[in-house]
Coordinates of C-alpha atoms in Angstrom, one line a residue:
X1 CA 36.6 3.7 8.6
X2 CA 39.7 5.7 7.8
X3 CA 43.0 5.0 9.5
X4 CA 43.7 8.7 9.7
X5 CA 41.5 11.5 10.8
X6 CA 41.2 14.1 8.1
X7 CA 39.1 17.3 8.3
X8 CA 36.2 17.4 5.9
X9 CA 36.0 20.5 3.8
X10 CA 34.9 21.4 0.3
X11 CA 38.4 20.7 -1.0
X12 CA 39.7 17.8 1.1
X13 CA 37.3 14.7 1.1
X14 CA 37.7 11.5 3.1
X15 CA 37.5 8.3 1.1
X16 CA 38.9 4.8 0.9
X17 CA 38.0 1.1 0.6
X18 CA 35.1 -0.2 2.7
X19 CA 36.5 -3.1 4.8
X20 CA 34.9 -6.4 4.1
X21 CA 32.6 -7.4 6.9
X22 CA 32.2 -3.9 8.3
X23 CA 28.8 -2.5 9.2
X24 CA 28.6 -0.3 6.1
X25 CA 29.5 -3.2 3.9
X26 CA 26.9 -5.5 5.4
X27 CA 24.3 -2.7 5.3
X28 CA 24.8 -2.0 1.6
X29 CA 24.6 -5.6 0.6
X30 CA 21.6 -6.4 2.8
X31 CA 19.7 -3.4 1.4
X32 CA 20.3 -4.6 -2.2
X33 CA 19.5 -8.1 -1.3
X34 CA 16.2 -7.1 0.3
X35 CA 15.3 -5.4 -3.0
X36 CA 15.5 -8.8 -4.6
X37 CA 19.2 -8.9 -5.5
X38 CA 18.8 -7.8 -9.1
X39 CA 17.9 -4.2 -9.5
X40 CA 15.5 -3.4 -12.3
X41 CA 14.5 0.2 -12.2
X42 CA 13.3 0.2 -15.8
X43 CA 15.7 3.0 -16.7
X44 CA 19.3 4.0 -16.3
X45 CA 20.2 5.5 -12.9
X46 CA 23.1 7.7 -11.9
X47 CA 22.7 6.9 -8.2
X48 CA 20.7 4.4 -6.1
X49 CA 19.5 5.7 -2.7
X50 CA 20.1 3.0 -0.1
X51 CA 17.6 4.5 2.3
X52 CA 14.4 5.8 0.8
X53 CA 12.2 8.2 2.7
X54 CA 8.6 7.3 3.4
X55 CA 6.0 9.3 1.5
X56 CA 2.5 8.5 2.6
X57 CA -0.7 10.0 1.3
X58 CA -3.7 9.3 3.5
X59 CA -7.0 10.9 4.3
X60 CA -5.4 13.7 6.3
X61 CA -2.5 14.9 4.1
X62 CA 0.8 13.8 2.6
X63 CA 3.2 12.6 5.3
X64 CA 7.0 12.6 4.6
X65 CA 9.4 10.8 6.9
X66 CA 13.2 10.8 6.4
X67 CA 14.8 7.9 8.2
X68 CA 18.1 9.8 8.2
X69 CA 16.6 13.0 9.7
X70 CA 17.9 15.1 6.8
X71 CA 21.5 14.9 8.3
X72 CA 23.0 13.0 5.3
X73 CA 22.2 10.7 2.3
X74 CA 23.4 7.2 1.6
X75 CA 23.7 6.7 -2.2
X76 CA 25.4 4.0 -4.3
X77 CA 27.1 5.3 -7.4
X78 CA 28.7 3.2 -10.1
X79 CA 32.3 3.6 -11.4
X80 CA 31.0 4.2 -14.9
X81 CA 28.7 7.1 -13.6
X82 CA 25.6 5.3 -14.7
X83 CA 23.9 2.0 -13.8
X84 CA 22.7 -0.5 -16.4
X85 CA 19.0 -0.9 -16.8
X86 CA 19.2 -4.3 -15.0
X87 CA 22.1 -5.1 -12.7
X88 CA 23.2 -7.1 -9.7
X89 CA 26.1 -6.6 -7.1
X90 CA 28.6 -9.4 -7.4
X91 CA 30.0 -10.9 -4.2
X92 CA 33.6 -9.9 -5.1
X93 CA 32.7 -6.3 -6.0
X94 CA 35.1 -3.8 -4.4
X95 CA 33.3 -1.0 -2.6
X96 CA 34.7 2.4 -1.7
X97 CA 33.3 5.1 0.6
X98 CA 33.5 8.8 0.0
X99 CA 32.4 11.6 2.2
X100 CA 31.3 14.5 0.0
X101 CA 29.8 17.9 0.6
X102 CA 28.0 18.6 -2.7
X103 CA 27.8 15.6 -5.0
X104 CA 29.3 12.0 -5.4
X105 CA 29.2 8.6 -3.7
X106 CA 30.2 5.3 -1.8
X107 CA 30.8 1.5 -2.2
X108 CA 31.6 -1.9 -0.3
X109 CA 32.6 -5.6 -0.2
X110 CA 31.4 -8.7 1.6
X111 CA 29.6 -12.0 1.2
X112 CA 25.9 -11.6 0.1
X113 CA 23.7 -12.1 3.1
X114 CA 20.7 -14.2 2.1
X115 CA 17.4 -12.5 2.9
X116 CA 15.5 -14.2 5.7
X117 CA 11.9 -14.1 4.9
X118 CA 9.4 -13.4 7.7
X119 CA 6.1 -14.4 6.3
X120 CA 4.3 -13.2 9.4
X121 CA 5.5 -9.7 8.7
X122 CA 5.8 -9.3 4.9
X123 CA 8.7 -7.3 3.6
X124 CA 7.8 -3.7 2.7
X125 CA 11.1 -3.0 0.7
X126 CA 9.4 -3.5 -2.6
X127 CA 6.1 -4.5 -4.2
X128 CA 7.5 -7.8 -5.5
X129 CA 8.9 -8.9 -2.1
X130 CA 5.7 -7.9 -0.3
X131 CA 3.5 -9.9 -2.7
X132 CA 5.8 -12.9 -2.5
X133 CA 5.8 -13.0 1.3
X134 CA 2.0 -12.7 1.4
X135 CA 1.6 -15.5 -1.2
X136 CA 4.1 -17.7 0.7
X137 CA 2.1 -17.1 3.9
X138 CA -1.1 -18.1 2.1
X139 CA 0.7 -20.9 0.3
X140 CA -1.3 -20.2 -2.9
X141 CA 1.6 -19.8 -5.5
X142 CA -0.1 -16.8 -7.0
X143 CA 2.8 -14.3 -6.5
X144 CA 3.8 -14.0 -10.2
X145 CA 0.1 -13.6 -11.4
X146 CA -0.7 -11.0 -8.7
X147 CA 2.5 -9.0 -9.5
X148 CA 1.6 -8.9 -13.2
X149 CA -2.0 -7.9 -12.4
X150 CA -0.8 -5.1 -10.1
X151 CA 1.5 -3.7 -12.8
X152 CA -1.4 -4.0 -15.3
X153 CA -3.4 -1.8 -12.9
X154 CA -0.4 0.6 -12.9
X155 CA 0.7 -0.3 -9.4
X156 CA 4.5 -0.4 -9.5
X157 CA 5.7 0.2 -5.9
X158 CA 4.8 -0.9 -2.4
X159 CA 4.1 2.7 -1.3
X160 CA 1.6 3.1 -4.1
X161 CA -0.2 -0.1 -3.0
X162 CA -0.1 0.9 0.7
X163 CA -1.5 4.4 0.0
X164 CA -4.6 3.1 -1.8
X165 CA -7.8 4.3 -0.2
X166 CA -10.6 1.8 0.6
X167 CA -12.6 2.9 -2.4
X168 CA -9.6 2.6 -4.7
X169 CA -9.1 -1.1 -4.0
X170 CA -12.3 -1.9 -5.8
X171 CA -11.0 -0.1 -8.9
X172 CA -8.2 -2.6 -9.4
X173 CA -9.7 -4.5 -12.4
X174 CA -6.8 -6.9 -13.2
X175 CA -6.2 -8.2 -9.7
X176 CA -8.6 -11.0 -8.8
X177 CA -11.2 -10.5 -6.0
X178 CA -9.4 -13.0 -3.7
X179 CA -6.1 -11.1 -4.3
X180 CA -7.7 -7.8 -3.4
X181 CA -9.1 -9.2 -0.1
X182 CA -5.8 -10.9 0.9
X183 CA -3.5 -8.0 0.1
X184 CA -5.8 -5.4 1.6
X185 CA -6.1 -7.4 4.8
X186 CA -2.3 -7.3 5.3
X187 CA -2.3 -3.5 5.9
X188 CA -4.7 -3.9 8.8
X189 CA -2.6 -6.8 10.3
X190 CA 0.7 -4.9 10.4
X191 CA 1.6 -4.4 14.0
X192 CA 4.4 -3.2 16.3
X193 CA 5.8 -6.0 18.5
X194 CA 8.0 -3.9 20.9
X195 CA 8.1 -0.1 21.0
X196 CA 11.5 1.6 21.0
X197 CA 13.1 2.8 24.1
X198 CA 14.5 6.3 25.0
X199 CA 17.8 7.1 26.5
X200 CA 17.4 8.2 30.1
X201 CA 20.2 10.8 29.8
X202 CA 18.5 12.2 26.7
X203 CA 15.2 12.6 28.6
X204 CA 16.9 14.6 31.4
X205 CA 18.9 16.8 28.9
X206 CA 15.7 17.5 27.0
X207 CA 14.1 19.1 30.1
X208 CA 17.3 20.9 30.9
X209 CA 17.4 22.4 27.4
X210 CA 13.8 23.7 27.8
X211 CA 14.7 25.3 31.1
X212 CA 17.6 27.1 29.5
X213 CA 15.3 28.4 26.8
X214 CA 13.2 30.2 29.4
X215 CA 10.6 27.6 30.6
X216 CA 10.0 28.3 34.3
X217 CA 8.4 24.9 35.2
X218 CA 7.9 25.3 38.9
X219 CA 8.7 21.5 39.4
X220 CA 6.5 20.4 36.4
X221 CA 9.5 18.9 34.5
X222 CA 10.5 16.7 37.5
X223 CA 7.1 15.2 37.5
X224 CA 7.2 14.6 33.8
X225 CA 10.6 12.8 34.0
X226 CA 8.9 10.1 36.1
X227 CA 6.2 9.8 33.4
X228 CA 8.8 9.0 30.8
X229 CA 10.8 6.6 33.1
X230 CA 9.2 3.4 31.7
X231 CA 10.3 4.4 28.2
X232 CA 13.9 4.4 29.3
X233 CA 13.8 0.9 31.0
X234 CA 14.8 -2.3 29.2
X235 CA 14.4 -5.9 30.3
X236 CA 17.9 -6.1 31.7
X237 CA 16.9 -3.5 34.3
X238 CA 14.4 -5.9 35.8
X239 CA 16.4 -9.1 35.6
X240 CA 17.2 -10.5 39.1
X241 CA 20.4 -12.5 39.2
X242 CA 21.8 -14.6 42.1
X243 CA 23.8 -11.8 43.6
X244 CA 21.0 -9.3 43.4
X245 CA 18.5 -11.8 44.8
X246 CA 20.7 -12.3 47.9
X247 CA 20.7 -8.6 48.6
X248 CA 16.9 -8.4 48.0
X249 CA 16.2 -11.5 50.1
X250 CA 18.3 -10.1 53.0
X251 CA 16.3 -6.9 53.0
X252 CA 13.0 -8.7 52.7
X253 CA 13.9 -11.0 55.6
X254 CA 14.7 -8.0 57.8
X255 CA 11.4 -6.4 56.8
X256 CA 9.5 -9.6 57.6
X257 CA 11.0 -9.9 61.1
X258 CA 10.0 -6.3 61.8
X259 CA 6.5 -7.1 60.7
X260 CA 6.3 -10.1 62.9
X261 CA 7.3 -8.1 66.0
X262 CA 4.9 -5.3 65.1
X263 CA 2.1 -7.9 64.7
X264 CA 2.9 -9.3 68.2
X265 CA 2.7 -5.9 69.8
X266 CA -0.6 -5.2 68.1
X267 CA -2.0 -8.5 69.2
X268 CA -1.1 -7.7 72.9
X269 CA -2.8 -4.3 72.6
X270 CA -5.8 -5.9 71.0
X271 CA -6.1 -8.4 73.8
X272 CA -6.1 -5.6 76.4
X273 CA -8.8 -3.7 74.6
X274 CA -10.8 -6.9 74.2
X275 CA -10.6 -7.6 78.0
X276 CA -11.7 -4.1 78.8
X277 CA -14.5 -4.3 76.3
X278 CA -15.9 -7.5 77.8
X279 CA -15.5 -6.2 81.4
X280 CA -17.9 -3.4 80.5
X281 CA -20.2 -6.0 78.9
X282 CA -20.2 -8.1 82.1
X283 CA -20.9 -5.1 84.2
X284 CA -23.9 -4.2 82.1
X285 CA -25.4 -7.7 82.5
X286 CA -24.9 -7.7 86.3
X287 CA -26.5 -4.2 86.6
X288 CA -29.5 -5.3 84.6
X289 CA -30.0 -8.4 86.8
X290 CA -29.6 -6.3 90.0
X291 CA -31.9 -3.6 88.7
X292 CA -34.6 -6.2 87.8
X293 CA -34.3 -7.9 91.2
X294 CA -34.6 -4.6 93.1
X295 CA -37.7 -3.7 91.1
X296 CA -39.3 -7.0 91.9
X297 CA -38.7 -6.5 95.6
X298 CA -40.2 -3.0 95.5
X299 CA -43.3 -4.3 93.7
X300 CA -43.7 -7.0 96.4
X301 CA -43.3 -4.4 99.2
X302 CA -46.1 -2.3 97.6
X303 CA -48.3 -5.3 97.2
X304 CA -47.9 -6.3 100.9
X305 CA -48.7 -2.7 102.1
X306 CA -45.3 -2.2 103.5
X307 CA -45.3 1.3 105.0
X308 CA -42.1 2.9 103.9
X309 CA -41.0 3.6 100.4
X310 CA -37.8 1.6 99.8
X311 CA -35.1 3.4 97.8
X312 CA -33.5 1.6 95.0
X313 CA -29.8 1.6 95.3
X314 CA -27.4 1.1 92.5
X315 CA -25.2 -2.0 92.6
X316 CA -21.8 -2.2 91.0
X317 CA -20.1 -5.6 90.3
X318 CA -17.7 -6.4 93.0
X319 CA -19.1 -3.7 95.5
X320 CA -20.8 -4.5 98.8
X321 CA -23.7 -2.6 100.4
X322 CA -25.8 -3.0 103.5
X323 CA -29.0 -1.5 104.5
X324 CA -31.0 -1.5 107.8
X325 CA -34.0 0.2 109.3
X326 CA -33.9 2.1 112.5
X327 CA -37.1 3.7 113.9
X328 CA -38.4 4.3 110.5
X329 CA -35.2 5.9 109.2
X330 CA -33.2 4.4 106.3
X331 CA -29.4 4.2 106.7
X332 CA -26.6 2.9 104.5
X333 CA -23.2 3.6 102.8
X334 CA -23.1 5.0 99.2
X335 CA -21.8 2.6 96.6
X336 CA -18.5 3.7 95.0
X337 CA -19.2 4.3 91.3
X338 CA -16.7 3.2 88.5
X339 CA -14.3 5.8 87.0
X340 CA -16.8 6.7 84.3
X341 CA -19.4 7.5 86.9
X342 CA -17.1 9.5 89.2
X343 CA -17.3 12.4 86.8
X344 CA -20.9 13.1 87.9
X345 CA -21.1 15.6 90.7
X346 CA -23.0 14.5 93.8
X347 CA -25.4 16.9 95.6
X348 CA -25.0 15.2 98.9
X349 CA -23.5 12.1 100.6
X350 CA -26.7 10.1 100.2
X351 CA -27.0 10.6 96.4
X352 CA -26.3 7.6 94.3
X353 CA -26.3 6.7 90.6
X354 CA -29.2 4.8 89.2
X355 CA -28.7 1.4 87.5
X356 CA -29.9 2.9 84.2
X357 CA -27.2 5.7 84.3
X358 CA -24.4 3.2 85.0
X359 CA -25.6 0.9 82.2
X360 CA -25.4 3.9 79.8
X361 CA -21.9 4.8 81.0
X362 CA -20.7 1.3 80.3
X363 CA -22.4 1.3 76.9
X364 CA -20.6 4.5 76.0
X365 CA -17.3 3.0 77.0
X366 CA -17.9 0.0 74.8
X367 CA -18.8 2.3 71.8
X368 CA -15.5 4.1 72.3
X369 CA -13.6 0.9 72.3
X370 CA -15.3 -0.6 69.2
X371 CA -13.4 1.5 66.5
X372 CA -10.1 0.9 68.4
X373 CA -10.7 -2.8 68.2
X374 CA -11.6 -2.6 64.5
X375 CA -8.5 -0.6 63.7
X376 CA -6.2 -3.0 65.5
X377 CA -7.8 -6.0 63.7
X378 CA -7.3 -4.3 60.3
X379 CA -3.6 -3.5 61.0
X380 CA -3.0 -7.1 62.1
X381 CA -4.7 -8.4 59.0
X382 CA -2.7 -6.1 56.7
X383 CA 0.5 -7.2 58.3
X384 CA -0.5 -10.8 57.9
X385 CA -1.1 -10.2 54.2
X386 CA 2.4 -8.6 53.8
X387 CA 4.1 -11.5 55.6
X388 CA 2.2 -14.0 53.4
X389 CA 3.4 -12.2 50.3
X390 CA 7.0 -12.2 51.5
X391 CA 6.8 -15.9 52.3
X392 CA 5.5 -16.5 48.8
X393 CA 8.4 -14.7 47.3
X394 CA 10.8 -16.8 49.3
X395 CA 9.1 -20.0 48.2
X396 CA 9.4 -18.9 44.6
X397 CA 13.0 -17.8 44.8
X398 CA 13.9 -20.2 42.0
X399 CA 11.8 -18.2 39.6
X400 CA 14.0 -15.1 40.2
X401 CA 16.7 -16.1 37.7
X402 CA 18.6 -14.3 34.9
X403 CA 15.9 -15.4 32.4
X404 CA 12.9 -14.1 34.3
X405 CA 11.6 -10.5 34.1
X406 CA 8.1 -8.9 34.3
X407 CA 7.5 -7.0 31.1
X408 CA 4.4 -5.4 32.5
X409 CA 6.6 -3.4 34.9
X410 CA 8.2 -1.6 31.9
X411 CA 5.0 -1.0 30.0
X412 CA 5.3 2.5 28.6
X413 CA 2.7 5.1 29.4
X414 CA 0.4 5.8 26.4
X415 CA 0.0 9.6 26.8
X416 CA -0.4 12.6 29.0
X417 CA -2.7 15.5 29.3
X418 CA -1.7 19.0 30.4
X419 CA -4.5 21.1 31.9
X420 CA -4.7 24.5 33.5
X421 CA -5.6 28.1 32.8
X422 CA -4.9 29.7 29.4
X423 CA -1.6 31.3 28.7
X424 CA 0.6 29.0 30.9
X425 CA 2.6 27.4 28.0
X426 CA 0.9 24.0 27.8
X427 CA 0.8 23.9 24.0
X428 CA 4.3 25.1 23.6
X429 CA 5.8 22.6 26.0
X430 CA 3.8 19.8 24.4
X431 CA 4.9 20.5 20.9
X432 CA 8.6 21.0 21.7
X433 CA 9.0 18.1 24.1
X434 CA 8.9 15.3 21.6
X435 CA 11.4 16.9 19.2
X436 CA 14.0 17.1 21.9
X437 CA 13.4 13.7 23.3
X438 CA 13.5 11.7 20.1
X439 CA 9.8 10.8 20.0
X440 CA 8.8 11.0 16.4
X441 CA 5.7 13.1 15.6
X442 CA 3.7 11.5 12.8
X443 CA 1.8 14.7 12.1
X444 CA 2.3 18.4 12.8
X445 CA 0.9 19.7 16.1
X446 CA -2.9 19.6 15.7
X447 CA -5.8 21.5 17.0
X448 CA -8.8 19.2 17.7
X449 CA -10.9 21.2 15.2
X450 CA -8.6 20.3 12.3
X451 CA -9.8 16.8 12.5
X452 CA -13.5 17.7 11.9
X453 CA -14.8 17.0 8.4
X454 CA -18.3 17.6 7.0
X455 CA -18.8 14.1 5.5
X456 CA -20.0 11.2 7.7
X457 CA -17.1 8.9 8.7
X458 CA -14.4 11.1 7.2
X459 CA -13.1 12.5 10.5
X460 CA -12.8 8.9 11.9
X461 CA -10.8 7.8 8.9
X462 CA -8.4 10.8 9.3
X463 CA -7.8 10.0 13.0
X464 CA -7.2 6.3 12.1
X465 CA -4.9 7.1 9.2
X466 CA -2.7 9.5 11.3
X467 CA -2.4 6.9 14.1
X468 CA -1.7 4.0 11.7
X469 CA 1.4 5.9 10.3
X470 CA 3.2 4.6 13.4
X471 CA 3.1 1.1 11.8
X472 CA 5.5 2.3 9.1
X473 CA 8.2 3.1 11.6
X474 CA 7.8 0.4 14.3
X475 CA 11.4 0.9 15.6
X476 CA 10.5 4.4 16.9
X477 CA 8.2 5.6 19.6
X478 CA 5.8 8.0 17.9
X479 CA 3.3 10.6 19.1
X480 CA 0.4 12.8 18.0
X481 CA 0.1 16.2 19.6
X482 CA -3.4 17.5 19.9
X483 CA -4.4 20.9 21.5
X484 CA -7.8 21.7 22.9
X485 CA -8.5 18.0 23.2
X486 CA -11.7 18.6 25.1
X487 CA -13.6 19.2 21.9
X488 CA -12.5 15.8 20.5
X489 CA -13.1 13.8 23.7
X490 CA -16.0 15.4 25.5
X491 CA -18.0 13.6 28.2
X492 CA -20.5 11.2 26.6
X493 CA -24.1 11.9 27.6
X494 CA -27.5 10.9 26.3
X495 CA -27.7 14.0 24.1
X496 CA -24.1 13.7 22.7
X497 CA -24.1 13.6 18.9
X498 CA -23.2 10.4 17.1
X499 CA -20.4 12.1 15.3
X500 CA -18.6 13.1 18.5
X501 CA -19.0 9.6 19.9
X502 CA -17.6 8.0 16.8
X503 CA -14.5 10.1 16.7
X504 CA -13.9 9.4 20.4
X505 CA -14.4 5.7 19.9
X506 CA -11.7 5.6 17.2
X507 CA -9.3 7.5 19.3
X508 CA -9.9 5.2 22.3
X509 CA -9.5 2.1 20.1
X510 CA -5.9 3.0 19.0
X511 CA -4.8 3.8 22.6
X512 CA -4.8 0.5 24.4
X513 CA -8.0 -0.6 22.6
X514 CA -9.0 -3.2 20.0
X515 CA -6.8 -1.5 17.3
X516 CA -4.0 -0.7 19.7
X517 CA -0.9 0.9 18.3
X518 CA 1.8 0.1 20.8
X519 CA 4.4 2.7 19.7
X520 CA 1.8 5.5 19.7
X521 CA 1.6 8.2 22.4
X522 CA -0.9 11.0 22.7
X523 CA 0.3 14.4 23.9
X524 CA -2.7 16.7 24.6
X525 CA -3.7 19.9 26.4
X526 CA -6.9 21.4 27.5
X527 CA -8.4 24.2 29.7
X528 CA -11.4 22.2 30.6
X529 CA -10.4 18.9 32.1
X530 CA -13.8 18.5 34.0
X531 CA -15.6 18.3 30.7
X532 CA -13.6 15.4 29.2
X533 CA -14.6 11.7 28.8
X534 CA -13.6 9.4 31.7
X535 CA -12.5 6.6 29.4
X536 CA -10.1 8.9 27.6
X537 CA -8.7 10.3 30.9
X538 CA -8.1 6.8 32.2
X539 CA -5.8 6.1 29.2
X540 CA -3.9 9.3 29.9
X541 CA -1.4 8.0 32.4
X542 CA 0.0 11.4 33.1
X543 CA -2.1 14.4 34.2
X544 CA -0.1 17.5 34.8
X545 CA -1.5 20.7 36.1
X546 CA 0.2 23.8 34.6
X547 CA -0.7 26.8 36.7
X548 CA 0.3 30.4 36.6
X549 CA 4.0 30.9 37.5
X550 CA 5.1 31.4 41.1
X551 CA 7.0 34.5 42.2
X552 CA 10.3 32.6 41.6
X553 CA 9.2 31.6 38.1
X554 CA 8.0 35.2 37.3
X555 CA 11.3 36.6 38.4
X556 CA 13.1 34.0 36.2
X557 CA 11.0 35.0 33.2
X558 CA 11.4 38.8 33.8
X559 CA 15.2 38.3 34.3
X560 CA 15.3 37.7 30.6
X561 CA 14.5 41.3 29.8
X562 CA 17.6 43.2 28.7
X563 CA 19.1 45.7 31.1
X564 CA 18.7 48.6 28.5
X565 CA 14.9 47.9 28.4
X566 CA 14.4 47.8 32.1
X567 CA 16.8 48.4 35.0
X568 CA 17.6 45.2 37.0
X569 CA 16.6 47.0 40.2
X570 CA 13.0 47.0 39.1
X571 CA 12.7 43.3 38.6
X572 CA 11.7 42.5 42.2
X573 CA 9.1 45.2 42.2
X574 CA 7.7 44.1 38.9
X575 CA 7.6 40.5 40.2
X576 CA 5.3 41.6 43.0
X577 CA 3.2 43.7 40.7
X578 CA 2.6 40.8 38.3
X579 CA 1.2 38.4 40.9
X580 CA -1.3 35.9 39.3
X581 CA -0.1 36.8 35.8
X582 CA 0.1 34.0 33.3
X583 CA 3.3 33.3 31.4
X584 CA 1.8 34.7 28.2
X585 CA 0.9 37.9 30.0
X586 CA 4.4 38.3 31.4
X587 CA 5.9 38.0 28.0

């Protein structure tokens, strides 16, 4: 804002006029306009905070959220040191800014920007604007009457109305029954349309910071970076313009040609195996016919009283054999067996294979060829599916334009679970990760047992209230950190108590369920993954095993010991001596 750069100190302060049309000028005027234009606090104010923190009292506890993260305050201070009881900022008011260390203020100038009402999402700036937006949506003209009734019931701010418990709504005597129903329903309809994104560089730096602090991750952080990748992607990353589509189509065309060549090679190999398979099948049929014919001739010889026992010789398709009788002695040439039969050792030159043995050899060859044929068919079918998909993408090339992108591809993961033996740093990593990454924690790190309450239904309301806090800051990605999650989401069995099932059902409903909170993530840890509910584990897109540190990790941890506590020469020996130690045991 200032034309010159001046160091800020307790003595020298930076100040000057706020340029008309600047971001600060527009921000101040919009904030005042969203409060209704005319400020009526009911009392004289010395300063007006432009950004009020959120103070929410629910079933769990009091939740305080500072939009400015405690870094600074934005206050509007009048020239006369005190505001009137009722005042309005004129369009030609001159505003000045002042950076101060202990105590003073700021001002601006620009045209008043008219507040654009969004009746689908009522304003939460003030009670009056909220009721007006709701009544405009319902088109009932009851805004003034309902505001008077709420004030008569001692409800003066939106936060007070939003923090009413279910039982307290019935205690509003002046507000009509219809008004209670409509206003109460608005708090269950509030939703988050598009969760905020993270900066990819920030995600990488967060893990680097944790490594510098002494976390020996053994490759864990590299896996977790991929988990947070969808949170860093915006729609522009998925848009396919003409230049990009040409590059992609060239690569896809090359891939398709390679698939076609591969399919042709597989088809030739399949034909060879099919021919071999059916040659064995034809051989089995011929052997059966020959064996049946030989048996019939033998039976006829026995029936006619023919003297000599005729030997049954094995016949092979394509082989020739002759037999003759000479003075009662049988002569002939052995039939050459196929390659499968050659492995049988012959005892003498006159030994031959029986037809049954040859049939069995051919059958075994067919059984060996069957899985090969099936594998080749599956490969050809898979390649055909790929080529069909590529052809479809080419046919729909017109859909790949600057205005088309698939939002499902950048759908953020809803949570992760870290599991492994005790003392490996799961809880520590889980609680510190969100702070470094910019994911807002809507509750302090919780143990699952903290959510248990003695009264029926109270635990479920606490879980729901904590998760619904995310609706108050829809522009941020939020998370809830829960340790020992196995006691909150155990496997559901026939003997599982109704209380445990009810708590789990509420938790599942806010994570990709009927009461889905899109900007909510669940960070959790457990030592007993095998005892957890399958539906909950399905919603946890990331499952990271945190084991005991490797020798390299142990050496890295032990290297942090000061040299005056332990000589550096002992680190290698101590690394070997602490094999299978957990991180907690090493420290």
